[in-house]
């Protein structure tokens, strides 16, 4: 990321040889330079990691005004959601939104017959038949270890026992647009 000196409140400082700025300043600098999906993923991550609060996004948005590329970001701010736990989740959500099938909820609770939460899904939709459609987006890193594979299988089984419908996608699926295609097929 490039730090532009000379703008009020943007003075960098050094730590361990790295030049740093406040998260709000870094976001204001980055959002205008990134494509929409990446910019929203960065905003989601900053919210999720509690680097900024929801109420601070208005200040970041104000700081963006007047920067090169600011006009194209106008509709992006309302897309930010700190419940997304990874860029893949953000990109899958935006893909579904763009295709006219936005998720009804994020980090959706999957409950058993007694009402107890047995798992959380990345994206969720309520189907017309009353069932829950759960989408999981699995990155190779976090889900690639043997322990993670076994836990994902146990989780998948817990979700299946509730009657919810589970779809699982990988990064190549997200890049190919398969999430929205499969979700739309089930919702229409």
mmCIF file with all atom_site columns, C-alpha atoms in Angstrom:
data_model
loop_
_atom_site.group_PDB
_atom_site.id
_atom_site.type_symbol
_atom_site.label_atom_id
_atom_site.label_alt_id
_atom_site.label_comp_id
_atom_site.label_asym_id
_atom_site.label_entity_id
_atom_site.label_seq_id
_atom_site.pdbx_PDB_ins_code
_atom_site.Cartn_x
_atom_site.Cartn_y
_atom_site.Cartn_z
_atom_site.occupancy
_atom_site.B_iso_or_equiv
_atom_site.pdbx_formal_charge
_atom_site.auth_seq_id
_atom_site.auth_comp_id
_atom_site.auth_asym_id
_atom_site.auth_atom_id
_atom_site.pdbx_PDB_model_num
ATOM 1   C CA . UNK A 1 1   ? 0.000   0.000   0.000   1.00 0.00 ? 1   UNK A CA 1
ATOM 2   C CA . UNK A 1 2   ? 1.213   3.495   -0.808  1.00 0.00 ? 2   UNK A CA 1
ATOM 3   C CA . UNK A 1 3   ? 1.079   6.151   1.907   1.00 0.00 ? 3   UNK A CA 1
ATOM 4   C CA . UNK A 1 4   ? 0.524   9.617   0.507   1.00 0.00 ? 4   UNK A CA 1
ATOM 5   C CA . UNK A 1 5   ? 2.148   12.195  2.770   1.00 0.00 ? 5   UNK A CA 1
ATOM 6   C CA . UNK A 1 6   ? 0.808   15.673  3.248   1.00 0.00 ? 6   UNK A CA 1
ATOM 7   C CA . UNK A 1 7   ? -2.857  15.001  3.986   1.00 0.00 ? 7   UNK A CA 1
ATOM 8   C CA . UNK A 1 8   ? -4.103  15.922  7.484   1.00 0.00 ? 8   UNK A CA 1
ATOM 9   C CA . UNK A 1 9   ? -4.094  13.043  9.957   1.00 0.00 ? 9   UNK A CA 1
ATOM 10  C CA . UNK A 1 10  ? -2.173  10.755  7.653   1.00 0.00 ? 10  UNK A CA 1
ATOM 11  C CA . UNK A 1 11  ? 1.311   11.147  9.073   1.00 0.00 ? 11  UNK A CA 1
ATOM 12  C CA . UNK A 1 12  ? 2.932   7.722   9.155   1.00 0.00 ? 12  UNK A CA 1
ATOM 13  C CA . UNK A 1 13  ? 4.967   6.441   12.055  1.00 0.00 ? 13  UNK A CA 1
ATOM 14  C CA . UNK A 1 14  ? 7.538   3.660   12.198  1.00 0.00 ? 14  UNK A CA 1
ATOM 15  C CA . UNK A 1 15  ? 7.502   0.400   14.096  1.00 0.00 ? 15  UNK A CA 1
ATOM 16  C CA . UNK A 1 16  ? 10.071  -2.336  13.522  1.00 0.00 ? 16  UNK A CA 1
ATOM 17  C CA . UNK A 1 17  ? 11.195  -0.532  10.379  1.00 0.00 ? 17  UNK A CA 1
ATOM 18  C CA . UNK A 1 18  ? 7.719   -0.447  8.825   1.00 0.00 ? 18  UNK A CA 1
ATOM 19  C CA . UNK A 1 19  ? 5.861   2.757   8.028   1.00 0.00 ? 19  UNK A CA 1
ATOM 20  C CA . UNK A 1 20  ? 2.380   2.630   9.566   1.00 0.00 ? 20  UNK A CA 1
ATOM 21  C CA . UNK A 1 21  ? -0.777  4.731   9.532   1.00 0.00 ? 21  UNK A CA 1
ATOM 22  C CA . UNK A 1 22  ? -4.010  4.395   11.481  1.00 0.00 ? 22  UNK A CA 1
ATOM 23  C CA . UNK A 1 23  ? -6.415  1.748   10.119  1.00 0.00 ? 23  UNK A CA 1
ATOM 24  C CA . UNK A 1 24  ? -8.942  4.424   9.140   1.00 0.00 ? 24  UNK A CA 1
ATOM 25  C CA . UNK A 1 25  ? -6.276  6.217   7.104   1.00 0.00 ? 25  UNK A CA 1
ATOM 26  C CA . UNK A 1 26  ? -5.097  2.977   5.476   1.00 0.00 ? 26  UNK A CA 1
ATOM 27  C CA . UNK A 1 27  ? -8.677  2.104   4.524   1.00 0.00 ? 27  UNK A CA 1
ATOM 28  C CA . UNK A 1 28  ? -9.286  5.544   3.033   1.00 0.00 ? 28  UNK A CA 1
ATOM 29  C CA . UNK A 1 29  ? -6.143  5.136   0.947   1.00 0.00 ? 29  UNK A CA 1
ATOM 30  C CA . UNK A 1 30  ? -6.851  1.560   -0.125  1.00 0.00 ? 30  UNK A CA 1
ATOM 31  C CA . UNK A 1 31  ? -10.542 1.625   -1.022  1.00 0.00 ? 31  UNK A CA 1
ATOM 32  C CA . UNK A 1 32  ? -10.097 4.010   -3.958  1.00 0.00 ? 32  UNK A CA 1
ATOM 33  C CA . UNK A 1 33  ? -7.260  1.942   -5.394  1.00 0.00 ? 33  UNK A CA 1
ATOM 34  C CA . UNK A 1 34  ? -8.921  -1.480  -5.283  1.00 0.00 ? 34  UNK A CA 1
ATOM 35  C CA . UNK A 1 35  ? -11.596 -3.151  -7.403  1.00 0.00 ? 35  UNK A CA 1
ATOM 36  C CA . UNK A 1 36  ? -14.996 -3.294  -5.680  1.00 0.00 ? 36  UNK A CA 1
ATOM 37  C CA . UNK A 1 37  ? -14.867 -6.893  -4.462  1.00 0.00 ? 37  UNK A CA 1
ATOM 38  C CA . UNK A 1 38  ? -11.402 -6.459  -2.968  1.00 0.00 ? 38  UNK A CA 1
ATOM 39  C CA . UNK A 1 39  ? -12.290 -3.103  -1.415  1.00 0.00 ? 39  UNK A CA 1
ATOM 40  C CA . UNK A 1 40  ? -15.380 -4.564  0.249   1.00 0.00 ? 40  UNK A CA 1
ATOM 41  C CA . UNK A 1 41  ? -13.341 -7.563  1.448   1.00 0.00 ? 41  UNK A CA 1
ATOM 42  C CA . UNK A 1 42  ? -10.824 -5.172  3.028   1.00 0.00 ? 42  UNK A CA 1
ATOM 43  C CA . UNK A 1 43  ? -13.640 -3.237  4.732   1.00 0.00 ? 43  UNK A CA 1
ATOM 44  C CA . UNK A 1 44  ? -15.237 -6.496  5.916   1.00 0.00 ? 44  UNK A CA 1
ATOM 45  C CA . UNK A 1 45  ? -11.910 -7.698  7.300   1.00 0.00 ? 45  UNK A CA 1
ATOM 46  C CA . UNK A 1 46  ? -11.233 -4.434  9.116   1.00 0.00 ? 46  UNK A CA 1
ATOM 47  C CA . UNK A 1 47  ? -14.679 -4.617  10.728  1.00 0.00 ? 47  UNK A CA 1
ATOM 48  C CA . UNK A 1 48  ? -14.388 -8.329  11.538  1.00 0.00 ? 48  UNK A CA 1
ATOM 49  C CA . UNK A 1 49  ? -10.945 -7.901  13.106  1.00 0.00 ? 49  UNK A CA 1
ATOM 50  C CA . UNK A 1 50  ? -12.220 -4.849  14.998  1.00 0.00 ? 50  UNK A CA 1
ATOM 51  C CA . UNK A 1 51  ? -9.599  -2.580  13.472  1.00 0.00 ? 51  UNK A CA 1
ATOM 52  C CA . UNK A 1 52  ? -12.463 -0.143  12.885  1.00 0.00 ? 52  UNK A CA 1
ATOM 53  C CA . UNK A 1 53  ? -16.014 0.082   14.184  1.00 0.00 ? 53  UNK A CA 1
ATOM 54  C CA . UNK A 1 54  ? -19.135 0.432   12.033  1.00 0.00 ? 54  UNK A CA 1
ATOM 55  C CA . UNK A 1 55  ? -19.525 4.037   13.156  1.00 0.00 ? 55  UNK A CA 1
ATOM 56  C CA . UNK A 1 56  ? -15.954 4.810   12.038  1.00 0.00 ? 56  UNK A CA 1
ATOM 57  C CA . UNK A 1 57  ? -16.728 3.832   8.442   1.00 0.00 ? 57  UNK A CA 1
ATOM 58  C CA . UNK A 1 58  ? -18.538 7.148   7.977   1.00 0.00 ? 58  UNK A CA 1
ATOM 59  C CA . UNK A 1 59  ? -15.300 8.957   8.836   1.00 0.00 ? 59  UNK A CA 1
ATOM 60  C CA . UNK A 1 60  ? -13.349 6.739   6.435   1.00 0.00 ? 60  UNK A CA 1
ATOM 61  C CA . UNK A 1 61  ? -15.923 7.426   3.734   1.00 0.00 ? 61  UNK A CA 1
ATOM 62  C CA . UNK A 1 62  ? -15.620 11.165  4.383   1.00 0.00 ? 62  UNK A CA 1
ATOM 63  C CA . UNK A 1 63  ? -11.830 10.900  4.140   1.00 0.00 ? 63  UNK A CA 1
ATOM 64  C CA . UNK A 1 64  ? -12.204 9.250   0.729   1.00 0.00 ? 64  UNK A CA 1
ATOM 65  C CA . UNK A 1 65  ? -14.176 12.170  -0.710  1.00 0.00 ? 65  UNK A CA 1
ATOM 66  C CA . UNK A 1 66  ? -12.092 14.135  -3.158  1.00 0.00 ? 66  UNK A CA 1
ATOM 67  C CA . UNK A 1 67  ? -9.572  11.360  -3.742  1.00 0.00 ? 67  UNK A CA 1
ATOM 68  C CA . UNK A 1 68  ? -9.000  9.981   -7.199  1.00 0.00 ? 68  UNK A CA 1
ATOM 69  C CA . UNK A 1 69  ? -11.447 7.081   -7.655  1.00 0.00 ? 69  UNK A CA 1
ATOM 70  C CA . UNK A 1 70  ? -13.740 8.127   -4.794  1.00 0.00 ? 70  UNK A CA 1
ATOM 71  C CA . UNK A 1 71  ? -16.867 8.504   -6.935  1.00 0.00 ? 71  UNK A CA 1
ATOM 72  C CA . UNK A 1 72  ? -16.851 4.852   -7.987  1.00 0.00 ? 72  UNK A CA 1
ATOM 73  C CA . UNK A 1 73  ? -16.815 3.741   -4.333  1.00 0.00 ? 73  UNK A CA 1
ATOM 74  C CA . UNK A 1 74  ? -20.120 5.445   -3.420  1.00 0.00 ? 74  UNK A CA 1
ATOM 75  C CA . UNK A 1 75  ? -22.219 2.264   -3.490  1.00 0.00 ? 75  UNK A CA 1
ATOM 76  C CA . UNK A 1 76  ? -19.586 0.063   -1.849  1.00 0.00 ? 76  UNK A CA 1
ATOM 77  C CA . UNK A 1 77  ? -19.818 1.355   1.706   1.00 0.00 ? 77  UNK A CA 1
ATOM 78  C CA . UNK A 1 78  ? -23.232 -0.149  2.387   1.00 0.00 ? 78  UNK A CA 1
ATOM 79  C CA . UNK A 1 79  ? -21.903 -3.551  1.313   1.00 0.00 ? 79  UNK A CA 1
ATOM 80  C CA . UNK A 1 80  ? -19.401 -3.784  4.171   1.00 0.00 ? 80  UNK A CA 1
ATOM 81  C CA . UNK A 1 81  ? -20.291 -6.419  6.763   1.00 0.00 ? 81  UNK A CA 1
ATOM 82  C CA . UNK A 1 82  ? -17.979 -7.450  9.579   1.00 0.00 ? 82  UNK A CA 1
ATOM 83  C CA . UNK A 1 83  ? -19.604 -10.862 9.880   1.00 0.00 ? 83  UNK A CA 1
ATOM 84  C CA . UNK A 1 84  ? -17.646 -12.061 6.841   1.00 0.00 ? 84  UNK A CA 1
ATOM 85  C CA . UNK A 1 85  ? -14.741 -14.100 8.157   1.00 0.00 ? 85  UNK A CA 1
ATOM 86  C CA . UNK A 1 86  ? -12.683 -14.207 4.961   1.00 0.00 ? 86  UNK A CA 1
ATOM 87  C CA . UNK A 1 87  ? -12.359 -12.526 1.580   1.00 0.00 ? 87  UNK A CA 1
ATOM 88  C CA . UNK A 1 88  ? -13.839 -15.663 -0.020  1.00 0.00 ? 88  UNK A CA 1
ATOM 89  C CA . UNK A 1 89  ? -16.996 -15.214 2.044   1.00 0.00 ? 89  UNK A CA 1
ATOM 90  C CA . UNK A 1 90  ? -17.199 -11.578 0.986   1.00 0.00 ? 90  UNK A CA 1
ATOM 91  C CA . UNK A 1 91  ? -16.730 -12.433 -2.677  1.00 0.00 ? 91  UNK A CA 1
ATOM 92  C CA . UNK A 1 92  ? -19.340 -15.225 -2.539  1.00 0.00 ? 92  UNK A CA 1
ATOM 93  C CA . UNK A 1 93  ? -21.813 -12.863 -0.848  1.00 0.00 ? 93  UNK A CA 1
ATOM 94  C CA . UNK A 1 94  ? -21.233 -10.121 -3.431  1.00 0.00 ? 94  UNK A CA 1
ATOM 95  C CA . UNK A 1 95  ? -21.538 -12.633 -6.256  1.00 0.00 ? 95  UNK A CA 1
ATOM 96  C CA . UNK A 1 96  ? -24.920 -13.762 -4.943  1.00 0.00 ? 96  UNK A CA 1
ATOM 97  C CA . UNK A 1 97  ? -26.055 -10.185 -4.381  1.00 0.00 ? 97  UNK A CA 1
ATOM 98  C CA . UNK A 1 98  ? -25.056 -9.216  -7.923  1.00 0.00 ? 98  UNK A CA 1
ATOM 99  C CA . UNK A 1 99  ? -26.974 -12.228 -9.270  1.00 0.00 ? 99  UNK A CA 1
ATOM 100 C CA . UNK A 1 100 ? -30.146 -11.173 -7.448  1.00 0.00 ? 100 UNK A CA 1
ATOM 101 C CA . UNK A 1 101 ? -29.973 -13.833 -4.718  1.00 0.00 ? 101 UNK A CA 1
ATOM 102 C CA . UNK A 1 102 ? -28.436 -12.025 -1.729  1.00 0.00 ? 102 UNK A CA 1
ATOM 103 C CA . UNK A 1 103 ? -28.115 -14.162 1.390   1.00 0.00 ? 103 UNK A CA 1
ATOM 104 C CA . UNK A 1 104 ? -30.771 -13.689 4.026   1.00 0.00 ? 104 UNK A CA 1
ATOM 105 C CA . UNK A 1 105 ? -28.134 -13.912 6.739   1.00 0.00 ? 105 UNK A CA 1
ATOM 106 C CA . UNK A 1 106 ? -24.414 -14.305 7.366   1.00 0.00 ? 106 UNK A CA 1
ATOM 107 C CA . UNK A 1 107 ? -22.901 -16.618 9.967   1.00 0.00 ? 107 UNK A CA 1
ATOM 108 C CA . UNK A 1 108 ? -26.345 -18.171 10.082  1.00 0.00 ? 108 UNK A CA 1
ATOM 109 C CA . UNK A 1 109 ? -27.148 -20.350 13.081  1.00 0.00 ? 109 UNK A CA 1
ATOM 110 C CA . UNK A 1 110 ? -28.088 -23.919 12.168  1.00 0.00 ? 110 UNK A CA 1
ATOM 111 C CA . UNK A 1 111 ? -30.386 -25.354 14.833  1.00 0.00 ? 111 UNK A CA 1
ATOM 112 C CA . UNK A 1 112 ? -31.477 -28.881 15.616  1.00 0.00 ? 112 UNK A CA 1
ATOM 113 C CA . UNK A 1 113 ? -35.047 -29.929 16.422  1.00 0.00 ? 113 UNK A CA 1
ATOM 114 C CA . UNK A 1 114 ? -34.641 -28.781 20.039  1.00 0.00 ? 114 UNK A CA 1
ATOM 115 C CA . UNK A 1 115 ? -33.555 -25.320 18.901  1.00 0.00 ? 115 UNK A CA 1
ATOM 116 C CA . UNK A 1 116 ? -29.924 -25.790 19.904  1.00 0.00 ? 116 UNK A CA 1
ATOM 117 C CA . UNK A 1 117 ? -27.266 -24.337 17.609  1.00 0.00 ? 117 UNK A CA 1
ATOM 118 C CA . UNK A 1 118 ? -25.219 -27.182 16.113  1.00 0.00 ? 118 UNK A CA 1
ATOM 119 C CA . UNK A 1 119 ? -23.200 -25.076 13.653  1.00 0.00 ? 119 UNK A CA 1
ATOM 120 C CA . UNK A 1 120 ? -22.941 -21.727 11.916  1.00 0.00 ? 120 UNK A CA 1
ATOM 121 C CA . UNK A 1 121 ? -22.902 -21.379 8.140   1.00 0.00 ? 121 UNK A CA 1
ATOM 122 C CA . UNK A 1 122 ? -21.127 -18.666 6.183   1.00 0.00 ? 122 UNK A CA 1
ATOM 123 C CA . UNK A 1 123 ? -24.200 -17.666 4.158   1.00 0.00 ? 123 UNK A CA 1
ATOM 124 C CA . UNK A 1 124 ? -27.826 -18.646 4.659   1.00 0.00 ? 124 UNK A CA 1
ATOM 125 C CA . UNK A 1 125 ? -31.179 -18.518 2.876   1.00 0.00 ? 125 UNK A CA 1
ATOM 126 C CA . UNK A 1 126 ? -34.626 -19.625 4.007   1.00 0.00 ? 126 UNK A CA 1
ATOM 127 C CA . UNK A 1 127 ? -36.145 -21.906 1.388   1.00 0.00 ? 127 UNK A CA 1
ATOM 128 C CA . UNK A 1 128 ? -39.846 -21.848 0.526   1.00 0.00 ? 128 UNK A CA 1
ATOM 129 C CA . UNK A 1 129 ? -40.290 -25.310 2.022   1.00 0.00 ? 129 UNK A CA 1
ATOM 130 C CA . UNK A 1 130 ? -39.068 -24.014 5.399   1.00 0.00 ? 130 UNK A CA 1
ATOM 131 C CA . UNK A 1 131 ? -35.626 -25.531 5.227   1.00 0.00 ? 131 UNK A CA 1
ATOM 132 C CA . UNK A 1 132 ? -32.418 -23.586 5.556   1.00 0.00 ? 132 UNK A CA 1
ATOM 133 C CA . UNK A 1 133 ? -29.933 -23.399 2.690   1.00 0.00 ? 133 UNK A CA 1
ATOM 134 C CA . UNK A 1 134 ? -26.426 -23.064 4.098   1.00 0.00 ? 134 UNK A CA 1
ATOM 135 C CA . UNK A 1 135 ? -23.416 -22.142 1.981   1.00 0.00 ? 135 UNK A CA 1
ATOM 136 C CA . UNK A 1 136 ? -19.921 -22.787 3.244   1.00 0.00 ? 136 UNK A CA 1
ATOM 137 C CA . UNK A 1 137 ? -16.938 -21.278 1.445   1.00 0.00 ? 137 UNK A CA 1
ATOM 138 C CA . UNK A 1 138 ? -13.760 -23.165 2.280   1.00 0.00 ? 138 UNK A CA 1
ATOM 139 C CA . UNK A 1 139 ? -10.297 -21.759 1.676   1.00 0.00 ? 139 UNK A CA 1
ATOM 140 C CA . UNK A 1 140 ? -7.469  -24.229 1.151   1.00 0.00 ? 140 UNK A CA 1
ATOM 141 C CA . UNK A 1 141 ? -5.395  -22.835 4.024   1.00 0.00 ? 141 UNK A CA 1
ATOM 142 C CA . UNK A 1 142 ? -7.810  -23.003 6.940   1.00 0.00 ? 142 UNK A CA 1
ATOM 143 C CA . UNK A 1 143 ? -9.600  -26.121 5.686   1.00 0.00 ? 143 UNK A CA 1
ATOM 144 C CA . UNK A 1 144 ? -6.665  -28.046 4.210   1.00 0.00 ? 144 UNK A CA 1
ATOM 145 C CA . UNK A 1 145 ? -5.165  -29.711 7.262   1.00 0.00 ? 145 UNK A CA 1
ATOM 146 C CA . UNK A 1 146 ? -6.224  -33.244 8.189   1.00 0.00 ? 146 UNK A CA 1
ATOM 147 C CA . UNK A 1 147 ? -7.696  -32.004 11.479  1.00 0.00 ? 147 UNK A CA 1
ATOM 148 C CA . UNK A 1 148 ? -9.709  -29.329 9.663   1.00 0.00 ? 148 UNK A CA 1
ATOM 149 C CA . UNK A 1 149 ? -10.969 -31.831 7.082   1.00 0.00 ? 149 UNK A CA 1
ATOM 150 C CA . UNK A 1 150 ? -12.213 -34.133 9.845   1.00 0.00 ? 150 UNK A CA 1
ATOM 151 C CA . UNK A 1 151 ? -13.851 -31.242 11.726  1.00 0.00 ? 151 UNK A CA 1
ATOM 152 C CA . UNK A 1 152 ? -15.512 -30.040 8.516   1.00 0.00 ? 152 UNK A CA 1
ATOM 153 C CA . UNK A 1 153 ? -16.937 -33.544 8.007   1.00 0.00 ? 153 UNK A CA 1
ATOM 154 C CA . UNK A 1 154 ? -18.312 -33.642 11.558  1.00 0.00 ? 154 UNK A CA 1
ATOM 155 C CA . UNK A 1 155 ? -19.796 -30.181 11.089  1.00 0.00 ? 155 UNK A CA 1
ATOM 156 C CA . UNK A 1 156 ? -21.330 -31.180 7.763   1.00 0.00 ? 156 UNK A CA 1
ATOM 157 C CA . UNK A 1 157 ? -22.933 -34.200 9.425   1.00 0.00 ? 157 UNK A CA 1
ATOM 158 C CA . UNK A 1 158 ? -24.352 -32.032 12.236  1.00 0.00 ? 158 UNK A CA 1
ATOM 159 C CA . UNK A 1 159 ? -25.843 -29.668 9.656   1.00 0.00 ? 159 UNK A CA 1
ATOM 160 C CA . UNK A 1 160 ? -27.281 -32.551 7.622   1.00 0.00 ? 160 UNK A CA 1
ATOM 161 C CA . UNK A 1 161 ? -29.061 -34.002 10.659  1.00 0.00 ? 161 UNK A CA 1
ATOM 162 C CA . UNK A 1 162 ? -31.058 -30.754 11.018  1.00 0.00 ? 162 UNK A CA 1
ATOM 163 C CA . UNK A 1 163 ? -32.610 -31.074 7.569   1.00 0.00 ? 163 UNK A CA 1
ATOM 164 C CA . UNK A 1 164 ? -30.754 -28.010 6.309   1.00 0.00 ? 164 UNK A CA 1
ATOM 165 C CA . UNK A 1 165 ? -29.390 -28.139 2.789   1.00 0.00 ? 165 UNK A CA 1
ATOM 166 C CA . UNK A 1 166 ? -25.626 -27.569 2.688   1.00 0.00 ? 166 UNK A CA 1
ATOM 167 C CA . UNK A 1 167 ? -23.594 -26.450 -0.312  1.00 0.00 ? 167 UNK A CA 1
ATOM 168 C CA . UNK A 1 168 ? -19.803 -26.254 -0.036  1.00 0.00 ? 168 UNK A CA 1
ATOM 169 C CA . UNK A 1 169 ? -17.609 -24.195 -2.334  1.00 0.00 ? 169 UNK A CA 1
ATOM 170 C CA . UNK A 1 170 ? -13.905 -23.561 -2.803  1.00 0.00 ? 170 UNK A CA 1
ATOM 171 C CA . UNK A 1 171 ? -11.972 -20.555 -4.082  1.00 0.00 ? 171 UNK A CA 1
ATOM 172 C CA . UNK A 1 172 ? -12.054 -21.822 -7.698  1.00 0.00 ? 172 UNK A CA 1
ATOM 173 C CA . UNK A 1 173 ? -15.846 -22.213 -7.386  1.00 0.00 ? 173 UNK A CA 1
ATOM 174 C CA . UNK A 1 174 ? -16.173 -18.613 -6.208  1.00 0.00 ? 174 UNK A CA 1
ATOM 175 C CA . UNK A 1 175 ? -13.939 -17.330 -9.014  1.00 0.00 ? 175 UNK A CA 1
ATOM 176 C CA . UNK A 1 176 ? -15.984 -19.272 -11.593 1.00 0.00 ? 176 UNK A CA 1
ATOM 177 C CA . UNK A 1 177 ? -19.309 -17.858 -10.363 1.00 0.00 ? 177 UNK A CA 1
ATOM 178 C CA . UNK A 1 178 ? -20.633 -21.233 -9.213  1.00 0.00 ? 178 UNK A CA 1
ATOM 179 C CA . UNK A 1 179 ? -21.958 -20.018 -5.860  1.00 0.00 ? 179 UNK A CA 1
ATOM 180 C CA . UNK A 1 180 ? -24.623 -17.738 -7.330  1.00 0.00 ? 180 UNK A CA 1
ATOM 181 C CA . UNK A 1 181 ? -25.472 -20.251 -10.068 1.00 0.00 ? 181 UNK A CA 1
ATOM 182 C CA . UNK A 1 182 ? -26.147 -23.074 -7.600  1.00 0.00 ? 182 UNK A CA 1
ATOM 183 C CA . UNK A 1 183 ? -27.973 -20.874 -5.091  1.00 0.00 ? 183 UNK A CA 1
ATOM 184 C CA . UNK A 1 184 ? -30.212 -19.401 -7.790  1.00 0.00 ? 184 UNK A CA 1
ATOM 185 C CA . UNK A 1 185 ? -31.036 -22.912 -9.016  1.00 0.00 ? 185 UNK A CA 1
ATOM 186 C CA . UNK A 1 186 ? -32.283 -23.837 -5.535  1.00 0.00 ? 186 UNK A CA 1
ATOM 187 C CA . UNK A 1 187 ? -34.165 -20.597 -4.885  1.00 0.00 ? 187 UNK A CA 1
ATOM 188 C CA . UNK A 1 188 ? -36.079 -20.431 -8.170  1.00 0.00 ? 188 UNK A CA 1
#
